Amino acid sequence: PGYGFLSERSAFAEAVLAANLVWIGPPSHSIDEMGDKVRARRAMIEANVPVIPGEELPLDNPEDLVEELVRAATRVGYPLLLKASAGGGGKGMRVVREPRNLQREYAAASREATTAFGDGTVYVERLLEKSRHIEVQVLADSHGNVVHLFERECSIQRRHQKVVEEAPSPVLSPENRLAMGAAAVNAAKAVNYEGAGTVEFLMAEDGEFHFLEMNTRLQVEHPVTESISGVDLVVEQLRVAAGLPLEFTQDDLTIRGHAIEVRIYAEDPANNFLPATGPLVMFRPPEGPGIRLDTGVREGDEARIDFDPMLAKLIVHAPDRPSAIRRMKRACEDFIILGATTNLGFLTDIMNHEAYQSGATTTDFI
């Protein structure tokens, strides 16, 4: 199902198979293993994939939880991040910078995790500030073949949700690209993965990277990988589900040019990115070479608060990064949306920003 309410739900995958249908996606055990962040950490440690320093909290003695929480936080060190074990999309996450806020933020994270995922389990992780969010696309078949299709730079985020993604990363050295790709392949092999998936890493200022999580699905930003690799990931998902082997090896894959994707949201960046509503009185996307639009709305529809505020994904591809930035800037300026407040002007500002143009953006950029 890709991204959406039923993605990364092993019970849904099992229900599809039980109905004698073909499931287009990874095996349910892979979804379970990587969907539980604590279990995923353990699996990655066993597979020699570097993980962010952190600690689990005991589940068997809830009365000792506060004491254990304090001890774990002290060992991990401040600032730290409280993360929902079953979480994703930024839900069930809280930054704690000093001990006096620990219990309050833990209660809030656990409450949000219970509401969103039906599981309030939270663990403690070191907060890597000034870090980059870099993820690697993997593809695996049912015959044991696993490849990676290079990385995506996804550091520009608000509320842990990505706003701008690009491929390849403007800062990754060939050596780090090789190491990160190998780690992602090892992560997929560790859980007997099949289909398209993404292994996410945080990279520190010194270039050291750590496993963050694995998304057991097709991601919102998959078009930038398709653009630079020439591989249609949706077609490959269908081929894998049909039991066919991959038609290419790692050595066959190369990076072609540069691609950028921006997420166009119905929200007001000037008002803390609060969601905006209203009719799409005019919705006129840009057109031209190297421009792609993925959207589920059209002129006359309405931006509502019932679901995610994302209206569209705008993707550009060009021979090099400066050309891609210029193409995206022009595409954002030419995109006309009237009736609902959007972040188009904000996206144009990002393209114009010196830090973005020089590739010097980290997860705290916005």
CSV table of N, CA, C and O in Angstrom, one decimal, residues 151-216:
chain,number,residue,atom,x,y,z
A,151,GLU,N,21.7,7.1,-2.1
A,151,GLU,CA,21.1,7.7,-1.0
A,151,GLU,C,20.2,8.9,-1.3
A,151,GLU,O,20.3,9.4,-2.5
A,152,ARG,N,19.5,9.4,-0.3
A,152,ARG,CA,18.7,10.6,-0.5
A,152,ARG,C,19.0,11.5,0.7
A,152,ARG,O,19.0,11.0,1.9
A,153,GLU,N,19.2,12.7,0.5
A,153,GLU,CA,19.4,13.7,1.6
A,153,GLU,C,18.1,14.3,2.0
A,153,GLU,O,17.4,14.8,1.1
A,154,CYS,N,17.7,14.1,3.2
A,154,CYS,CA,16.4,14.5,3.7
A,154,CYS,C,16.5,15.3,5.0
A,154,CYS,O,15.6,15.2,5.9
A,155,SER,N,17.5,16.2,5.1
A,155,SER,CA,17.7,16.9,6.3
A,155,SER,C,16.8,18.0,6.6
A,155,SER,O,16.6,18.4,7.8
A,156,ILE,N,16.2,18.6,5.6
A,156,ILE,CA,15.3,19.8,5.8
A,156,ILE,C,13.9,19.3,6.2
A,156,ILE,O,13.1,18.8,5.4
A,157,GLN,N,13.6,19.5,7.5
A,157,GLN,CA,12.4,18.9,8.1
A,157,GLN,C,11.8,19.9,9.0
A,157,GLN,O,12.4,20.8,9.5
A,158,ARG,N,10.4,19.8,9.2
A,158,ARG,CA,9.8,20.5,10.3
A,158,ARG,C,8.9,19.5,11.0
A,158,ARG,O,8.2,18.6,10.4
A,159,ARG,N,9.0,19.5,12.4
A,159,ARG,CA,8.3,18.5,13.2
A,159,ARG,C,8.6,17.1,12.8
A,159,ARG,O,7.8,16.2,12.7
A,160,HIS,N,9.9,16.8,12.5
A,160,HIS,CA,10.4,15.5,12.1
A,160,HIS,C,9.8,15.0,10.8
A,160,HIS,O,9.9,13.8,10.5
A,161,GLN,N,9.1,15.9,10.0
A,161,GLN,CA,8.6,15.5,8.7
A,161,GLN,C,9.4,16.2,7.6
A,161,GLN,O,9.7,17.4,7.7
A,162,LYS,N,9.7,15.5,6.6
A,162,LYS,CA,10.6,16.0,5.5
A,162,LYS,C,9.9,17.1,4.7
A,162,LYS,O,8.7,17.0,4.4
A,163,VAL,N,10.6,18.1,4.2
A,163,VAL,CA,10.1,19.1,3.4
A,163,VAL,C,10.7,19.1,2.0
A,163,VAL,O,10.1,19.3,1.0
A,164,VAL,N,12.1,18.9,2.0
A,164,VAL,CA,12.9,18.9,0.8
A,164,VAL,C,13.7,17.6,0.8
A,164,VAL,O,14.3,17.3,1.8
A,165,GLU,N,13.7,16.9,-0.3
A,165,GLU,CA,14.6,15.7,-0.4
A,165,GLU,C,15.4,15.8,-1.7
A,165,GLU,O,14.9,16.3,-2.7
A,166,GLU,N,16.6,15.3,-1.7
A,166,GLU,CA,17.3,15.3,-3.0
A,166,GLU,C,18.2,14.1,-3.1
A,166,GLU,O,18.6,13.4,-2.1
A,167,ALA,N,18.6,13.7,-4.3
A,167,ALA,CA,19.5,12.6,-4.5
A,167,ALA,C,20.5,13.0,-5.7
A,167,ALA,O,20.0,13.6,-6.7
A,168,PRO,N,21.8,12.7,-5.5
A,168,PRO,CA,22.4,12.2,-4.3
A,168,PRO,C,22.6,13.3,-3.3
A,168,PRO,O,22.3,14.4,-3.5
A,169,SER,N,23.2,12.9,-2.1
A,169,SER,CA,23.5,13.9,-1.1
A,169,SER,C,24.6,14.8,-1.5
A,169,SER,O,25.6,14.3,-2.1
A,170,PRO,N,24.6,16.1,-1.3
A,170,PRO,CA,25.6,17.0,-1.7
A,170,PRO,C,26.9,16.8,-0.9
A,170,PRO,O,27.9,17.4,-1.3
A,171,VAL,N,26.9,16.1,0.2
A,171,VAL,CA,28.1,16.1,1.0
A,171,VAL,C,28.7,14.7,1.2
A,171,VAL,O,29.8,14.6,1.8
A,172,LEU,N,28.1,13.6,0.7
A,172,LEU,CA,28.6,12.3,1.0
A,172,LEU,C,29.8,12.0,0.1
A,172,LEU,O,29.8,12.2,-1.1
A,173,SER,N,30.9,11.6,0.8
A,173,SER,CA,32.1,11.2,0.0
A,173,SER,C,31.8,9.8,-0.6
A,173,SER,O,31.0,9.1,-0.2
A,174,PRO,N,32.6,9.5,-1.7
A,174,PRO,CA,32.4,8.1,-2.3
A,174,PRO,C,32.6,7.0,-1.3
A,174,PRO,O,31.9,6.0,-1.3
A,175,GLU,N,33.5,7.2,-0.3
A,175,GLU,CA,33.8,6.2,0.7
A,175,GLU,C,32.6,6.0,1.6
A,175,GLU,O,32.2,4.9,1.9
A,176,ASN,N,32.0,7.2,2.1
A,176,ASN,CA,30.8,7.1,2.9
A,176,ASN,C,29.6,6.5,2.2
A,176,ASN,O,28.8,5.8,2.8
A,177,ARG,N,29.5,6.9,0.9
A,177,ARG,CA,28.4,6.4,0.1
A,177,ARG,C,28.5,4.8,0.0
A,177,ARG,O,27.5,4.1,0.1
A,178,LEU,N,29.7,4.3,-0.2
A,178,LEU,CA,29.9,2.9,-0.3
A,178,LEU,C,29.6,2.2,1.1
A,178,LEU,O,28.9,1.2,1.1
A,179,ALA,N,30.1,2.8,2.2
A,179,ALA,CA,29.8,2.3,3.5
A,179,ALA,C,28.4,2.3,3.9
A,179,ALA,O,27.8,1.3,4.5
A,180,MET,N,27.7,3.4,3.6
A,180,MET,CA,26.3,3.5,4.0
A,180,MET,C,25.4,2.6,3.2
A,180,MET,O,24.5,2.0,3.7
A,181,GLY,N,25.8,2.5,1.9
A,181,GLY,CA,25.0,1.5,1.0
A,181,GLY,C,25.2,0.1,1.5
A,181,GLY,O,24.2,-0.7,1.6
A,182,ALA,N,26.4,-0.3,1.9
A,182,ALA,CA,26.7,-1.6,2.4
A,182,ALA,C,25.9,-1.9,3.7
A,182,ALA,O,25.4,-3.0,3.9
A,183,ALA,N,25.9,-0.9,4.6
A,183,ALA,CA,25.2,-1.0,5.8
A,183,ALA,C,23.7,-1.2,5.6
A,183,ALA,O,23.0,-2.0,6.3
A,184,ALA,N,23.1,-0.5,4.6
A,184,ALA,CA,21.7,-0.6,4.3
A,184,ALA,C,21.4,-2.0,3.7
A,184,ALA,O,20.4,-2.6,4.1
A,185,VAL,N,22.3,-2.5,2.9
A,185,VAL,CA,22.1,-3.9,2.4
A,185,VAL,C,22.1,-4.9,3.5
A,185,VAL,O,21.3,-5.8,3.5
A,186,ASN,N,23.1,-4.7,4.4
A,186,ASN,CA,23.2,-5.7,5.5
A,186,ASN,C,21.9,-5.6,6.4
A,186,ASN,O,21.5,-6.6,6.9
A,187,ALA,N,21.4,-4.4,6.6
A,187,ALA,CA,20.2,-4.2,7.4
A,187,ALA,C,19.0,-5.0,6.7
A,187,ALA,O,18.2,-5.7,7.4
A,188,ALA,N,18.9,-4.9,5.4
A,188,ALA,CA,17.8,-5.6,4.7
A,188,ALA,C,18.0,-7.1,4.8
A,188,ALA,O,17.0,-7.9,5.0
A,189,LYS,N,19.2,-7.5,4.7
A,189,LYS,CA,19.5,-9.0,4.7
A,189,LYS,C,19.2,-9.5,6.1
A,189,LYS,O,18.8,-10.7,6.3
A,190,ALA,N,19.5,-8.7,7.1
A,190,ALA,CA,19.3,-9.2,8.5
A,190,ALA,C,17.9,-9.5,8.8
A,190,ALA,O,17.6,-10.3,9.8
A,191,VAL,N,16.9,-9.0,8.1
A,191,VAL,CA,15.5,-9.3,8.4
A,191,VAL,C,14.8,-10.0,7.2
A,191,VAL,O,13.6,-10.0,7.1
A,192,ASN,N,15.7,-10.6,6.3
A,192,ASN,CA,15.2,-11.3,5.1
A,192,ASN,C,14.2,-10.4,4.3
A,192,ASN,O,13.0,-10.9,4.0
A,193,TYR,N,14.6,-9.2,4.0
A,193,TYR,CA,13.6,-8.3,3.4
A,193,TYR,C,13.4,-8.6,2.0
A,193,TYR,O,14.2,-9.2,1.3
A,194,GLU,N,12.2,-8.2,1.5
A,194,GLU,CA,11.8,-8.4,0.1
A,194,GLU,C,11.1,-7.1,-0.4
A,194,GLU,O,10.3,-6.6,0.4
A,195,GLY,N,11.3,-6.7,-1.6
A,195,GLY,CA,10.6,-5.5,-2.1
A,195,GLY,C,11.4,-4.2,-1.9
A,195,GLY,O,12.6,-4.3,-1.7
A,196,ALA,N,10.7,-3.1,-2.0
A,196,ALA,CA,11.3,-1.8,-1.8
A,196,ALA,C,11.2,-1.3,-0.4
A,196,ALA,O,10.2,-1.5,0.3
A,197,GLY,N,12.3,-0.8,0.1
A,197,GLY,CA,12.4,-0.3,1.5
A,197,GLY,C,13.5,0.7,1.6
A,197,GLY,O,14.3,0.9,0.7
A,198,THR,N,13.5,1.4,2.7
A,198,THR,CA,14.4,2.5,3.0
A,198,THR,C,15.1,2.3,4.3
A,198,THR,O,14.4,2.2,5.3
A,199,VAL,N,16.4,2.4,4.4
A,199,VAL,CA,17.1,2.4,5.6
A,199,VAL,C,17.6,3.8,5.9
A,199,VAL,O,18.3,4.4,5.1
A,200,GLU,N,17.2,4.4,7.0
A,200,GLU,CA,17.5,5.8,7.4
A,200,GLU,C,18.6,5.8,8.4
A,200,GLU,O,18.7,5.1,9.3
A,201,PHE,N,19.5,6.8,8.1
A,201,PHE,CA,20.6,7.1,9.0
A,201,PHE,C,20.7,8.5,9.4
A,201,PHE,O,20.2,9.4,8.7
A,202,LEU,N,21.3,8.8,10.6
A,202,LEU,CA,21.7,10.1,10.9
A,202,LEU,C,23.2,10.2,10.8
A,202,LEU,O,23.9,9.3,11.3
A,203,MET,N,23.7,11.2,10.2
A,203,MET,CA,25.2,11.4,10.0
A,203,MET,C,25.6,12.6,10.8
A,203,MET,O,25.1,13.7,10.7
A,204,ALA,N,26.6,12.4,11.7
A,204,ALA,CA,27.1,13.4,12.5
A,204,ALA,C,28.1,14.3,11.7
A,204,ALA,O,28.4,14.1,10.6
A,205,GLU,N,28.5,15.4,12.4
A,205,GLU,CA,29.4,16.4,11.7
A,205,GLU,C,30.7,15.8,11.2
A,205,GLU,O,31.3,16.2,10.2
A,206,ASP,N,31.2,14.8,12.0
A,206,ASP,CA,32.4,14.2,11.6
A,206,ASP,C,32.3,13.1,10.5
A,206,ASP,O,33.3,12.4,10.2
A,207,GLY,N,31.1,12.9,10.0
A,207,GLY,CA,30.9,11.9,9.0
A,207,GLY,C,30.5,10.6,9.5
A,207,GLY,O,30.1,9.7,8.7
A,208,GLU,N,30.5,10.4,10.8
A,208,GLU,CA,30.1,9.1,11.3
A,208,GLU,C,28.6,9.0,11.2
A,208,GLU,O,27.8,9.9,11.5
A,209,PHE,N,28.1,7.8,10.8
A,209,PHE,CA,26.6,7.6,10.6
A,209,PHE,C,26.1,6.5,11.5
A,209,PHE,O,26.8,5.6,11.8
A,210,HIS,N,24.8,6.6,11.8
A,210,HIS,CA,24.1,5.7,12.7
A,210,HIS,C,22.8,5.3,12.1
A,210,HIS,O,22.1,6.2,11.6
A,211,PHE,N,22.4,4.0,12.3
A,211,PHE,CA,21.1,3.6,11.9
A,211,PHE,C,20.0,4.3,12.7
A,211,PHE,O,20.1,4.4,13.9
A,212,LEU,N,19.0,4.8,12.0
A,212,LEU,CA,17.9,5.5,12.6
A,212,LEU,C,16.6,4.6,12.7
A,212,LEU,O,16.1,4.3,13.7
A,213,GLU,N,16.2,4.1,11.5
A,213,GLU,CA,15.1,3.2,11.4
A,213,GLU,C,15.0,2.7,10.0
A,213,GLU,O,15.7,3.2,9.1
A,214,MET,N,14.1,1.7,9.7
A,214,MET,CA,13.9,1.2,8.4
A,214,MET,C,12.4,1.4,8.1
A,214,MET,O,11.5,1.0,8.9
A,215,ASN,N,12.1,2.0,7.0
A,215,ASN,CA,10.7,2.1,6.5
A,215,ASN,C,10.4,1.0,5.6
A,215,ASN,O,11.0,0.9,4.5
A,216,THR,N,9.5,0.1,6.0
A,216,THR,CA,9.2,-1.2,5.2
A,216,THR,C,8.1,-0.9,4.2
A,216,THR,O,7.1,-1.5,4.2
